[in-house]
Amino acid sequence: MLVIDAAMWPGGDPTESETVGQIVIGQVARSAGGDFADYLVVHVEANLCATSALMLQRRHVMAGWRDLLWAALDGEGATPVEVDDPRVAKVIANLRQDVAPSD
């Protein structure tokens, strides 16, 4: 799972950035040959609630994180997914588990 912090730069000044949420990209399916995969992209607010989701289908598994991020931001060829989809809930649960404080 790839988690990227999304920030907003008021006035174009990165020193004044505000975190507005995260983009989480998780692989949810793989082709029979293992060369291609489907990736679920979930936009998450700072409180870890999903605001939108989309599916990137049939992407090569050797694609780097930059390629996946650009595809997620561009949205071209992506299919919208409802935020109440069980796959979205699973990605959010994994994210919450990763950020939970460990004892």
Short mmCIF file of N, CA and C in Angstrom, two decimals:
data_model
loop_
_atom_site.label_atom_id
_atom_site.label_comp_id
_atom_site.label_asym_id
_atom_site.label_seq_id
_atom_site.Cartn_x
_atom_site.Cartn_y
_atom_site.Cartn_z
N MET A 1 0.84 -1.16 0.00
CA MET A 1 0.00 0.00 0.00
C MET A 1 0.89 1.23 0.00
N LEU A 2 0.57 2.17 -0.84
CA LEU A 2 1.31 3.41 -0.97
C LEU A 2 0.46 4.53 -0.39
N VAL A 3 1.01 5.31 0.53
CA VAL A 3 0.29 6.42 1.15
C VAL A 3 1.06 7.69 0.86
N ILE A 4 0.38 8.67 0.29
CA ILE A 4 1.02 9.93 -0.08
C ILE A 4 0.26 11.06 0.59
N ASP A 5 0.96 11.93 1.31
CA ASP A 5 0.33 13.09 1.91
C ASP A 5 0.02 14.11 0.84
N ALA A 6 -1.20 14.61 0.86
CA ALA A 6 -1.61 15.66 -0.07
C ALA A 6 -1.55 16.98 0.68
N ALA A 7 -0.95 17.97 0.09
CA ALA A 7 -0.82 19.27 0.75
C ALA A 7 -1.27 20.38 -0.19
N MET A 8 -1.65 21.49 0.41
CA MET A 8 -2.07 22.65 -0.34
C MET A 8 -1.09 23.77 -0.04
N TRP A 9 -0.65 24.46 -1.06
CA TRP A 9 0.30 25.54 -0.88
C TRP A 9 -0.39 26.87 -1.15
N PRO A 10 -0.88 27.54 -0.11
CA PRO A 10 -1.53 28.85 -0.34
C PRO A 10 -0.55 29.83 -0.96
N GLY A 11 -0.96 30.45 -2.02
CA GLY A 11 -0.11 31.45 -2.67
C GLY A 11 1.11 30.86 -3.33
N GLY A 12 1.17 29.53 -3.46
CA GLY A 12 2.31 28.89 -4.11
C GLY A 12 3.54 28.79 -3.23
N ASP A 13 3.42 29.05 -1.92
CA ASP A 13 4.56 29.01 -1.03
C ASP A 13 4.57 27.69 -0.26
N PRO A 14 5.49 26.75 -0.59
CA PRO A 14 5.50 25.45 0.07
C PRO A 14 5.82 25.51 1.56
N THR A 15 6.39 26.62 2.03
CA THR A 15 6.68 26.72 3.47
C THR A 15 5.41 26.95 4.27
N GLU A 16 4.33 27.33 3.61
CA GLU A 16 3.06 27.56 4.28
C GLU A 16 2.05 26.45 3.94
N SER A 17 2.55 25.25 3.68
CA SER A 17 1.66 24.18 3.25
C SER A 17 0.79 23.68 4.40
N GLU A 18 -0.40 23.24 4.03
CA GLU A 18 -1.34 22.65 4.97
C GLU A 18 -1.67 21.26 4.46
N THR A 19 -1.59 20.26 5.34
CA THR A 19 -1.97 18.91 4.92
C THR A 19 -3.48 18.86 4.81
N VAL A 20 -3.97 18.41 3.67
CA VAL A 20 -5.41 18.33 3.44
C VAL A 20 -5.89 16.88 3.38
N GLY A 21 -5.00 15.94 3.49
CA GLY A 21 -5.39 14.54 3.46
C GLY A 21 -4.31 13.68 2.86
N GLN A 22 -4.72 12.50 2.46
CA GLN A 22 -3.78 11.55 1.87
C GLN A 22 -4.41 10.87 0.67
N ILE A 23 -3.54 10.36 -0.18
CA ILE A 23 -3.95 9.50 -1.28
C ILE A 23 -3.36 8.14 -0.97
N VAL A 24 -4.23 7.14 -0.90
CA VAL A 24 -3.80 5.78 -0.59
C VAL A 24 -4.02 4.93 -1.83
N ILE A 25 -2.99 4.21 -2.24
CA ILE A 25 -3.07 3.34 -3.42
C ILE A 25 -2.75 1.92 -2.98
N GLY A 26 -3.69 1.02 -3.19
CA GLY A 26 -3.48 -0.37 -2.81
C GLY A 26 -3.82 -1.31 -3.94
N GLN A 27 -3.03 -2.35 -4.09
CA GLN A 27 -3.30 -3.36 -5.11
C GLN A 27 -4.44 -4.25 -4.62
N VAL A 28 -5.49 -4.41 -5.44
CA VAL A 28 -6.65 -5.19 -5.02
C VAL A 28 -6.88 -6.44 -5.85
N ALA A 29 -6.23 -6.55 -6.99
CA ALA A 29 -6.38 -7.75 -7.83
C ALA A 29 -5.16 -7.87 -8.74
N ARG A 30 -4.89 -9.10 -9.16
CA ARG A 30 -3.75 -9.36 -10.04
C ARG A 30 -4.20 -10.30 -11.16
N SER A 31 -3.64 -10.12 -12.35
CA SER A 31 -3.97 -10.98 -13.48
C SER A 31 -3.46 -12.39 -13.24
N ALA A 32 -3.99 -13.34 -13.98
CA ALA A 32 -3.58 -14.75 -13.82
C ALA A 32 -2.08 -14.93 -14.05
N GLY A 33 -1.52 -14.20 -15.00
CA GLY A 33 -0.10 -14.30 -15.27
C GLY A 33 0.77 -13.49 -14.32
N GLY A 34 0.14 -12.61 -13.55
CA GLY A 34 0.86 -11.81 -12.58
C GLY A 34 1.53 -10.57 -13.12
N ASP A 35 1.30 -10.25 -14.40
CA ASP A 35 1.96 -9.09 -15.01
C ASP A 35 1.19 -7.80 -14.80
N PHE A 36 -0.12 -7.90 -14.59
CA PHE A 36 -0.96 -6.72 -14.47
C PHE A 36 -1.76 -6.79 -13.17
N ALA A 37 -2.12 -5.61 -12.68
CA ALA A 37 -2.88 -5.54 -11.44
C ALA A 37 -3.88 -4.39 -11.50
N ASP A 38 -4.88 -4.49 -10.65
CA ASP A 38 -5.84 -3.40 -10.45
C ASP A 38 -5.47 -2.72 -9.14
N TYR A 39 -5.48 -1.40 -9.16
CA TYR A 39 -5.12 -0.62 -7.99
C TYR A 39 -6.30 0.26 -7.58
N LEU A 40 -6.62 0.25 -6.31
CA LEU A 40 -7.67 1.10 -5.77
C LEU A 40 -7.02 2.36 -5.21
N VAL A 41 -7.51 3.50 -5.64
CA VAL A 41 -7.00 4.79 -5.19
C VAL A 41 -8.08 5.41 -4.30
N VAL A 42 -7.71 5.72 -3.05
CA VAL A 42 -8.67 6.29 -2.12
C VAL A 42 -8.13 7.63 -1.63
N HIS A 43 -8.95 8.67 -1.78
CA HIS A 43 -8.61 9.99 -1.26
C HIS A 43 -9.16 10.05 0.16
N VAL A 44 -8.28 10.39 1.11
CA VAL A 44 -8.62 10.32 2.53
C VAL A 44 -8.39 11.69 3.18
N GLU A 45 -9.36 12.12 3.99
CA GLU A 45 -9.20 13.36 4.76
C GLU A 45 -8.25 13.11 5.93
N ALA A 46 -7.87 14.18 6.60
CA ALA A 46 -6.95 14.07 7.73
C ALA A 46 -7.50 13.19 8.85
N ASN A 47 -8.83 13.07 8.95
CA ASN A 47 -9.43 12.23 9.99
C ASN A 47 -9.58 10.76 9.54
N LEU A 48 -8.93 10.40 8.44
CA LEU A 48 -8.92 9.04 7.88
C LEU A 48 -10.28 8.56 7.38
N CYS A 49 -11.10 9.48 6.89
CA CYS A 49 -12.36 9.13 6.24
C CYS A 49 -12.19 9.29 4.73
N ALA A 50 -12.68 8.31 3.99
CA ALA A 50 -12.58 8.35 2.53
C ALA A 50 -13.52 9.39 1.96
N THR A 51 -13.01 10.19 1.02
CA THR A 51 -13.84 11.19 0.36
C THR A 51 -14.19 10.79 -1.07
N SER A 52 -13.31 10.03 -1.71
CA SER A 52 -13.58 9.53 -3.06
C SER A 52 -12.65 8.36 -3.34
N ALA A 53 -13.02 7.59 -4.35
CA ALA A 53 -12.18 6.44 -4.71
C ALA A 53 -12.33 6.17 -6.20
N LEU A 54 -11.29 5.58 -6.77
CA LEU A 54 -11.35 5.16 -8.16
C LEU A 54 -10.45 3.96 -8.37
N MET A 55 -10.72 3.23 -9.43
CA MET A 55 -9.99 2.01 -9.74
C MET A 55 -9.13 2.24 -10.97
N LEU A 56 -7.85 1.93 -10.83
CA LEU A 56 -6.92 1.92 -11.96
C LEU A 56 -6.79 0.46 -12.38
N GLN A 57 -7.32 0.12 -13.54
CA GLN A 57 -7.34 -1.27 -13.96
C GLN A 57 -6.23 -1.59 -14.95
N ARG A 58 -5.78 -2.85 -14.84
CA ARG A 58 -4.80 -3.42 -15.76
C ARG A 58 -3.55 -2.56 -15.90
N ARG A 59 -2.97 -2.20 -14.77
CA ARG A 59 -1.70 -1.47 -14.77
C ARG A 59 -0.58 -2.49 -14.61
N HIS A 60 0.52 -2.28 -15.28
CA HIS A 60 1.64 -3.21 -15.18
C HIS A 60 2.18 -3.20 -13.75
N VAL A 61 2.44 -4.38 -13.20
CA VAL A 61 2.89 -4.46 -11.81
C VAL A 61 4.27 -3.84 -11.61
N MET A 62 5.02 -3.67 -12.67
CA MET A 62 6.34 -3.04 -12.56
C MET A 62 6.26 -1.51 -12.62
N ALA A 63 5.04 -0.97 -12.71
CA ALA A 63 4.89 0.48 -12.72
C ALA A 63 5.40 1.04 -11.39
N GLY A 64 6.12 2.11 -11.46
CA GLY A 64 6.64 2.73 -10.24
C GLY A 64 5.57 3.54 -9.54
N TRP A 65 5.88 3.98 -8.32
CA TRP A 65 4.91 4.74 -7.55
C TRP A 65 4.58 6.06 -8.22
N ARG A 66 5.53 6.65 -8.95
CA ARG A 66 5.24 7.90 -9.65
C ARG A 66 4.21 7.69 -10.75
N ASP A 67 4.34 6.58 -11.48
CA ASP A 67 3.37 6.28 -12.53
C ASP A 67 1.97 6.10 -11.95
N LEU A 68 1.89 5.38 -10.82
CA LEU A 68 0.59 5.17 -10.18
C LEU A 68 0.03 6.48 -9.64
N LEU A 69 0.88 7.31 -9.07
CA LEU A 69 0.42 8.59 -8.55
C LEU A 69 -0.11 9.48 -9.66
N TRP A 70 0.63 9.57 -10.77
CA TRP A 70 0.16 10.40 -11.88
C TRP A 70 -1.16 9.87 -12.43
N ALA A 71 -1.27 8.55 -12.54
CA ALA A 71 -2.53 7.96 -13.01
C ALA A 71 -3.67 8.27 -12.04
N ALA A 72 -3.37 8.23 -10.74
CA ALA A 72 -4.38 8.52 -9.73
C ALA A 72 -4.81 9.98 -9.80
N LEU A 73 -3.86 10.88 -9.96
CA LEU A 73 -4.18 12.30 -10.02
C LEU A 73 -4.86 12.67 -11.32
N ASP A 74 -4.42 12.06 -12.41
CA ASP A 74 -4.97 12.34 -13.73
C ASP A 74 -6.38 11.75 -13.85
N GLY A 75 -6.55 10.53 -13.36
CA GLY A 75 -7.86 9.88 -13.42
C GLY A 75 -8.25 9.36 -14.79
N GLU A 76 -7.41 9.56 -15.79
CA GLU A 76 -7.73 9.10 -17.14
C GLU A 76 -7.77 7.57 -17.17
N GLY A 77 -8.84 7.02 -17.67
CA GLY A 77 -8.98 5.57 -17.75
C GLY A 77 -9.35 4.93 -16.43
N ALA A 78 -9.61 5.73 -15.42
CA ALA A 78 -9.98 5.19 -14.10
C ALA A 78 -11.50 5.08 -13.99
N THR A 79 -11.93 4.14 -13.18
CA THR A 79 -13.35 3.93 -12.95
C THR A 79 -13.70 4.39 -11.54
N PRO A 80 -14.71 5.25 -11.39
CA PRO A 80 -15.11 5.67 -10.05
C PRO A 80 -15.60 4.48 -9.22
N VAL A 81 -15.32 4.53 -7.92
CA VAL A 81 -15.76 3.50 -6.98
C VAL A 81 -16.46 4.22 -5.83
N GLU A 82 -17.58 3.67 -5.38
CA GLU A 82 -18.30 4.26 -4.25
C GLU A 82 -17.46 4.15 -2.98
N VAL A 83 -17.51 5.15 -2.12
CA VAL A 83 -16.70 5.12 -0.90
C VAL A 83 -17.20 4.09 0.11
N ASP A 84 -18.42 3.58 -0.08
CA ASP A 84 -18.91 2.53 0.82
C ASP A 84 -18.63 1.12 0.29
N ASP A 85 -17.83 1.02 -0.75
CA ASP A 85 -17.42 -0.27 -1.30
C ASP A 85 -16.56 -1.00 -0.26
N PRO A 86 -16.74 -2.31 -0.08
CA PRO A 86 -15.95 -3.06 0.90
C PRO A 86 -14.43 -2.97 0.68
N ARG A 87 -14.01 -2.83 -0.57
CA ARG A 87 -12.57 -2.71 -0.84
C ARG A 87 -12.02 -1.40 -0.29
N VAL A 88 -12.82 -0.34 -0.36
CA VAL A 88 -12.41 0.95 0.21
C VAL A 88 -12.30 0.82 1.72
N ALA A 89 -13.28 0.16 2.33
CA ALA A 89 -13.26 -0.04 3.78
C ALA A 89 -12.01 -0.82 4.21
N LYS A 90 -11.62 -1.80 3.40
CA LYS A 90 -10.43 -2.59 3.73
C LYS A 90 -9.16 -1.74 3.66
N VAL A 91 -9.05 -0.90 2.64
CA VAL A 91 -7.89 -0.03 2.50
C VAL A 91 -7.83 0.94 3.68
N ILE A 92 -8.97 1.51 4.07
CA ILE A 92 -9.02 2.44 5.20
C ILE A 92 -8.64 1.72 6.49
N ALA A 93 -9.14 0.49 6.67
CA ALA A 93 -8.80 -0.29 7.87
C ALA A 93 -7.30 -0.56 7.94
N ASN A 94 -6.69 -0.90 6.80
CA ASN A 94 -5.25 -1.12 6.76
C ASN A 94 -4.48 0.17 7.08
N LEU A 95 -4.98 1.29 6.56
CA LEU A 95 -4.34 2.57 6.83
C LEU A 95 -4.42 2.90 8.32
N ARG A 96 -5.58 2.72 8.91
CA ARG A 96 -5.75 3.00 10.35
C ARG A 96 -4.84 2.10 11.19
N GLN A 97 -4.70 0.86 10.77
CA GLN A 97 -3.83 -0.09 11.48
C GLN A 97 -2.37 0.38 11.40
N ASP A 98 -1.98 0.88 10.24
CA ASP A 98 -0.60 1.34 10.05
C ASP A 98 -0.27 2.59 10.86
N VAL A 99 -1.27 3.44 11.09
CA VAL A 99 -1.01 4.70 11.82
C VAL A 99 -1.35 4.60 13.30
N ALA A 100 -1.91 3.47 13.73
CA ALA A 100 -2.26 3.30 15.15
C ALA A 100 -0.98 3.25 15.98
N PRO A 101 -1.01 3.90 17.15
CA PRO A 101 0.19 3.83 18.00
C PRO A 101 0.41 2.42 18.50
N SER A 102 1.66 2.00 18.47
CA SER A 102 1.97 0.65 18.96
C SER A 102 2.39 0.72 20.42
N ASP A 103 2.00 -0.28 21.19
CA ASP A 103 2.33 -0.33 22.61
C ASP A 103 3.68 -0.94 22.85
#
